[in-house]
Short mmCIF file of C-alpha atoms in Angstrom, two decimals:
data_model
loop_
_atom_site.label_atom_id
_atom_site.label_comp_id
_atom_site.label_asym_id
_atom_site.label_seq_id
_atom_site.Cartn_x
_atom_site.Cartn_y
_atom_site.Cartn_z
CA MET L 5 77.22 143.37 8.28
CA LEU L 6 77.42 140.12 6.33
CA SER L 7 75.99 137.12 8.17
CA ARG L 8 79.27 135.22 7.66
CA ILE L 9 81.26 137.92 9.44
CA ALA L 10 78.71 138.18 12.24
CA SER L 11 78.89 134.39 12.70
CA GLU L 12 82.70 134.38 12.91
CA LEU L 13 82.67 137.15 15.54
CA TYR L 14 79.91 135.51 17.54
CA TRP L 15 81.58 132.09 17.66
CA MET L 16 85.01 133.56 18.32
CA ALA L 17 83.58 135.10 21.49
CA ARG L 18 81.69 131.95 22.51
CA TYR L 19 84.81 129.78 22.23
CA LEU L 20 86.93 132.24 24.23
CA GLU L 21 84.31 132.37 26.98
CA ARG L 22 84.01 128.58 26.94
CA ALA L 23 87.78 128.18 27.39
CA GLU L 24 87.68 130.45 30.44
CA THR L 25 84.70 128.58 31.89
CA ILE L 26 86.47 125.21 31.53
CA ALA L 27 89.57 126.65 33.19
CA ARG L 28 87.49 127.96 36.12
CA VAL L 29 85.67 124.65 36.58
CA LEU L 30 88.89 122.61 36.37
CA ASP L 31 90.60 124.95 38.80
CA VAL L 32 87.99 124.53 41.55
CA THR L 33 87.59 120.79 40.81
CA ASN L 34 91.34 120.37 41.21
CA LYS L 35 91.41 122.30 44.50
CA LEU L 36 88.42 120.38 45.87
CA SER L 37 89.98 117.03 44.91
CA MET L 38 92.94 117.81 47.19
CA MET L 39 90.74 118.14 50.27
CA PRO L 40 90.47 114.92 52.33
CA LEU L 41 86.74 115.38 52.88
CA ARG L 42 84.96 112.92 50.69
CA ASP L 43 84.31 109.23 50.43
CA ASN L 44 83.16 109.48 46.82
CA GLU L 45 85.81 111.58 45.09
CA GLU L 46 84.65 110.48 41.64
CA GLN L 47 81.37 112.35 42.12
CA GLY L 48 83.24 115.65 42.30
CA LEU L 49 85.48 114.76 39.37
CA GLN L 50 82.39 114.13 37.25
CA VAL L 51 81.44 117.83 37.35
CA PRO L 52 83.40 118.97 34.23
CA LEU L 53 82.22 115.89 32.32
CA ASN L 54 78.58 116.46 33.27
CA LEU L 55 78.90 120.16 32.47
CA THR L 56 80.12 119.51 28.92
CA GLY L 57 78.42 116.19 28.19
CA THR L 58 81.74 114.51 27.39
CA GLY L 59 81.60 111.58 29.81
CA GLN L 60 81.31 108.95 27.07
CA LEU L 61 84.24 110.36 25.10
CA PHE L 62 86.38 110.52 28.24
CA SER L 63 85.60 106.90 29.16
CA ALA L 64 86.54 105.77 25.67
CA THR L 65 89.82 107.71 25.76
CA TYR L 66 91.14 107.37 29.32
CA PRO L 67 91.32 104.23 31.51
CA SER L 68 90.30 105.85 34.80
CA LEU L 69 88.72 109.00 36.20
CA THR L 70 91.56 110.82 37.94
CA MET L 71 92.34 114.51 38.24
CA HIS L 72 95.47 114.03 36.13
CA ASN L 73 93.49 112.44 33.29
CA LEU L 74 90.76 115.06 33.64
CA VAL L 75 93.26 117.90 33.26
CA SER L 76 94.82 116.20 30.22
CA PHE L 77 91.40 115.69 28.63
CA PHE L 78 90.13 119.23 29.20
CA ALA L 79 93.35 121.17 28.80
CA LEU L 80 95.24 119.89 25.77
CA ASP L 81 93.34 117.00 24.15
CA SER L 82 92.35 117.99 20.60
CA ARG L 83 89.96 115.01 20.43
CA ASN L 84 87.80 116.80 22.99
CA HIS L 85 86.02 119.71 21.28
CA SER L 86 85.35 121.19 24.73
CA SER L 87 89.04 121.22 25.71
CA ILE L 88 90.75 124.56 26.26
CA TYR L 89 93.13 123.78 23.39
CA SER L 90 90.24 123.09 20.98
CA CYS L 91 88.30 126.18 22.09
CA LEU L 92 91.29 128.49 21.64
CA GLN L 93 92.07 126.93 18.28
CA MET L 94 88.53 127.50 17.03
CA ALA L 95 88.49 131.04 18.48
CA TRP L 96 91.72 131.83 16.62
CA ASN L 97 90.36 130.38 13.36
CA ASN L 98 87.27 132.56 13.63
CA ALA L 99 89.29 135.65 14.59
CA HIS L 100 91.70 135.11 11.69
CA ALA L 101 88.79 134.97 9.24
CA VAL L 102 87.55 138.43 10.35
CA ARG L 103 90.86 139.99 11.30
CA GLY L 104 90.02 143.18 9.40
CA HIS L 105 87.01 143.80 11.66
CA LEU L 106 89.04 143.58 14.88
CA SER L 107 91.27 146.25 16.37
CA SER L 108 94.97 145.41 16.23
CA GLU L 109 95.04 145.02 20.04
CA VAL L 110 92.14 142.55 20.04
CA TRP L 111 93.68 140.51 17.25
CA GLU L 112 97.12 140.49 18.93
CA SER L 113 95.61 139.32 22.23
CA ILE L 114 93.97 136.33 20.50
CA ASN L 115 96.95 135.57 18.26
CA ALA L 116 99.43 135.70 21.15
CA THR L 117 97.17 133.45 23.22
CA TRP L 118 97.09 130.84 20.47
CA ILE L 119 100.88 130.97 19.94
CA GLU L 120 101.46 130.48 23.68
CA MET L 121 98.84 127.71 23.80
CA LYS L 122 100.69 125.74 21.12
CA GLN L 123 103.94 126.16 23.03
CA ILE L 124 102.30 124.97 26.27
CA ARG L 125 100.94 121.91 24.45
CA ARG L 126 104.41 121.02 23.18
CA GLN L 127 105.92 121.34 26.65
CA GLY L 128 103.01 119.83 28.58
CA ILE L 129 101.05 121.13 31.56
CA ASN L 130 103.66 119.83 34.02
CA SER L 131 106.14 122.38 32.72
CA MET L 132 104.14 125.18 34.36
CA GLY L 133 101.78 123.38 36.75
CA ALA L 134 98.01 123.03 36.55
CA ASP L 135 97.24 126.01 38.81
CA THR L 136 99.48 128.32 36.78
CA PHE L 137 97.91 127.07 33.55
CA PHE L 138 94.36 127.77 34.76
CA ASP L 139 95.41 131.26 35.87
CA TRP L 140 97.02 131.82 32.46
CA VAL L 141 93.79 130.94 30.62
CA LYS L 142 91.77 133.29 32.82
CA GLU L 143 94.31 136.10 32.42
CA ARG L 144 94.32 135.73 28.62
CA SER L 145 90.54 135.91 28.61
CA HIS L 146 90.65 139.07 30.74
CA LEU L 147 93.24 140.54 28.39
CA PHE L 148 90.98 139.90 25.40
CA ARG L 149 88.01 141.60 27.07
CA GLY L 150 90.16 144.52 28.20
CA ALA L 151 91.47 145.03 24.66
CA MET L 152 87.94 144.72 23.27
CA PHE L 153 86.36 147.25 25.62
CA GLY L 154 89.35 149.59 25.36
CA THR L 155 89.98 149.62 21.61
CA GLN L 156 87.16 148.01 19.61
CA LEU L 157 84.86 150.25 17.58
CA ARG L 158 81.34 150.47 19.04
CA SER L 159 79.54 148.92 16.09
CA ASP L 160 77.80 145.68 15.13
CA THR L 161 81.21 144.01 15.50
CA MET L 162 81.21 144.73 19.22
CA CYS L 163 77.55 143.71 19.55
CA PHE L 164 78.07 140.26 18.04
CA ILE L 165 81.19 139.68 20.15
CA ARG L 166 79.27 140.64 23.28
CA LEU L 167 76.26 138.56 22.24
CA GLY L 168 78.38 135.43 21.84
CA THR L 169 80.10 136.01 25.19
CA LEU L 170 76.84 136.58 27.07
CA LEU L 171 74.92 133.63 25.62
CA GLU L 172 77.83 131.30 26.39
CA ARG L 173 78.17 132.73 29.91
CA ALA L 174 74.46 132.39 30.68
CA ASP L 175 74.43 128.80 29.44
CA SER L 176 77.58 127.76 31.34
CA THR L 177 76.53 129.46 34.60
CA ALA L 178 73.14 127.73 34.51
CA ARG L 179 74.76 124.36 33.75
CA LEU L 180 77.25 124.80 36.58
CA LEU L 181 74.42 125.67 38.97
CA GLU L 182 72.46 122.61 37.89
CA VAL L 183 75.40 120.21 38.26
CA LYS L 184 76.45 121.58 41.65
CA ASN L 185 72.85 121.66 42.88
CA ALA L 186 72.41 117.98 41.98
CA LEU L 187 75.58 117.09 43.92
CA MET L 188 74.46 119.03 47.01
CA VAL L 189 70.96 117.60 46.98
CA SER L 190 72.35 114.05 46.86
CA ASP L 191 74.83 114.64 49.71
CA ASP L 192 73.90 114.77 53.38
CA ASP L 193 77.43 115.60 54.55
CA GLN L 194 77.32 119.25 55.66
CA VAL L 195 81.07 119.73 55.35
CA ARG L 196 81.12 118.53 51.76
CA GLU L 197 78.05 120.62 50.98
CA TYR L 198 79.75 123.73 52.38
CA TYR L 199 82.85 123.23 50.25
CA ARG L 200 80.76 122.54 47.18
CA MET L 201 78.86 125.78 47.72
CA ASP L 202 82.13 127.64 48.25
CA THR L 203 83.73 126.19 45.11
CA LEU L 204 80.61 127.06 43.11
CA LEU L 205 81.06 130.71 44.11
CA ARG L 206 84.77 130.60 43.38
CA ALA L 207 84.12 129.12 39.93
CA VAL L 208 82.28 132.32 38.97
CA SER L 209 84.47 134.70 41.02
CA ALA L 210 81.57 135.52 43.32
CA SER L 211 82.88 134.48 46.74
CA GLU L 212 83.80 138.01 47.84
CA ALA L 213 80.58 139.39 46.38
CA TYR L 214 78.50 136.87 48.34
CA HIS L 215 80.01 137.79 51.69
CA SER L 216 79.78 141.49 50.90
CA ILE L 217 76.07 141.28 50.02
CA TYR L 218 74.71 138.68 52.46
CA LYS L 219 77.07 138.80 55.45
CA GLN L 220 75.86 135.37 56.57
CA PRO L 221 76.93 131.72 56.21
CA LEU L 222 76.54 130.05 52.84
CA SER L 223 73.16 128.57 51.99
CA ARG L 224 71.69 127.08 48.83
CA ASP L 225 68.92 129.68 48.59
CA THR L 226 71.15 132.73 48.93
CA ILE L 227 73.70 131.33 46.45
CA ALA L 228 70.93 130.56 43.96
CA GLU L 229 69.50 134.05 44.44
CA LEU L 230 72.92 135.66 43.93
CA MET L 231 73.74 133.71 40.78
CA ILE L 232 70.29 133.87 39.23
CA LEU L 233 68.44 137.02 40.31
CA ARG L 234 70.88 139.59 41.69
CA THR L 235 72.33 142.37 39.53
CA GLU L 236 75.56 142.96 41.45
CA ILE L 237 77.69 140.21 39.85
CA PRO L 238 78.44 140.13 36.10
CA ARG L 239 77.88 136.38 35.76
CA SER L 240 74.40 136.20 37.26
CA LEU L 241 71.73 134.95 34.88
CA ARG L 242 69.70 138.14 35.21
CA VAL L 243 72.68 140.33 34.30
CA CYS L 244 73.57 138.08 31.35
CA VAL L 245 70.03 138.15 29.97
CA GLY L 246 69.74 141.91 30.56
CA ASP L 247 72.95 142.50 28.60
CA ILE L 248 71.76 140.15 25.84
CA VAL L 249 68.63 142.28 25.51
CA GLN L 250 70.79 145.41 25.30
CA GLN L 251 72.98 143.98 22.53
CA LEU L 252 69.97 142.78 20.53
CA GLU L 253 68.44 146.26 20.77
CA LEU L 254 71.69 147.81 19.52
CA ILE L 255 71.80 145.43 16.55
CA GLY L 256 68.14 146.10 15.79
CA GLY L 257 66.89 145.51 12.27
CA ASN L 258 63.42 144.80 10.94
CA SER L 259 63.88 141.03 11.01
CA SER L 260 65.08 140.83 14.62
CA ASN L 261 61.78 140.81 16.50
CA HIS L 262 61.86 137.12 17.39
CA PRO L 263 65.17 136.93 19.31
CA ARG L 264 64.37 140.25 21.00
CA ARG L 265 60.93 139.04 22.04
CA LEU L 266 62.35 135.83 23.53
CA ALA L 267 65.07 137.71 25.42
CA HIS L 268 62.74 140.45 26.68
CA THR L 269 60.24 137.88 27.94
CA LEU L 270 62.93 135.97 29.84
CA LEU L 271 64.35 139.17 31.33
CA THR L 272 60.92 140.29 32.53
CA GLU L 273 60.41 136.98 34.33
CA LEU L 274 63.83 137.23 35.96
CA ARG L 275 63.22 140.82 37.06
CA PHE L 276 59.97 140.01 38.84
CA SER L 277 60.83 136.57 40.23
CA THR L 278 62.01 135.76 43.74
CA ILE L 279 63.93 132.78 45.05
CA SER L 280 60.65 131.57 46.58
CA ASP L 281 59.10 131.53 43.10
CA LEU L 282 61.98 129.42 41.82
CA ASN L 283 61.78 127.02 44.76
CA ARG L 284 58.07 126.48 44.16
CA VAL L 285 58.88 125.30 40.66
CA GLY L 286 61.96 123.44 41.90
CA LEU L 287 65.45 124.75 41.16
CA HIS L 288 66.28 121.76 38.95
CA ASN L 289 63.14 122.23 36.85
CA TRP L 290 63.68 125.98 36.61
CA LEU L 291 67.30 125.62 35.47
CA VAL L 292 66.36 123.02 32.86
CA SER L 293 63.69 125.39 31.57
CA PHE L 294 66.14 128.31 31.56
CA LEU L 295 68.71 126.31 29.56
CA GLY L 296 66.04 125.47 27.02
CA ARG L 297 65.08 129.13 26.66
CA ILE L 298 68.68 130.31 26.32
CA SER L 299 69.11 127.66 23.63
CA SER L 300 65.99 129.00 21.88
CA ILE L 301 67.41 132.53 21.96
CA ALA L 302 70.72 131.29 20.54
CA GLU L 303 68.90 129.40 17.77
CA SER L 304 66.83 132.48 16.96
CA VAL L 305 69.96 134.64 16.85
CA ASN L 306 71.57 132.10 14.53
CA HIS L 307 68.56 132.01 12.21
CA THR L 308 68.01 135.77 12.22
CA TYR L 309 71.57 137.07 11.92
CA LEU L 310 74.13 134.34 11.31
CA GLU L 311 72.65 132.22 8.52
CA ALA L 312 72.92 133.47 4.96
CA GLN L 313 69.48 134.72 3.96
#
């Protein structure tokens, strides 16, 4: 496969996953902002900005930090490259460039999503409501994955789509954990801490899984263990890295030793680590290290497969 085609597929998948992540984070931020629990509401509203590193751009664009402005900034604002609108636009551009490598169902799912997104932007979020919009983004992402798994040829095309999805998911899950962990550490209100832990689980669709596995009240350690080390939920860091290893093995090639070595090393550490090991290092330090290593894997993938040799 040409590196240009691999790059388009990879980034198409990353942008689609990023749009879903932003929708999930906005959804739980919006729900939490409606609860009369907190003295410092702005701290919770900072989560999407901290997650994407767009605080400076937001401050320069909007006069105040409110949920309404946050939704406008992250849903439809084309000036924000992390907005759902921008992510879907870039995903469509990439998909259009490699349309011949996608099944008709996969292409139609992306094309229809982009057509509907442009219509929503013309009408505004208020025409359907924020909650409905977030659900729509998640449903369109699910539709894309369903079409991909159900109709896409099992070839390098599928591998690069999966690789982009998994690297983006691992990065965003770790960032969300880091942001939420910082908020909980700095807050001595047990009620707020509980709701922050609950919204963290809901942001990755793991609330039901948590109660099914642990059958005990929420705690920082068990949530960290679930989202980092357990293999039962598809968004845990261990599952993401394990699937990244699998896709890299399927792609193979004589020049691919470096990204495979980085991914295998990280997976081995995750397999044989416990939450006590992570706590000894400090969860903040461990997550920062993990983000750096995921970034190194992504850079190695880019150099090995996606850049013209």
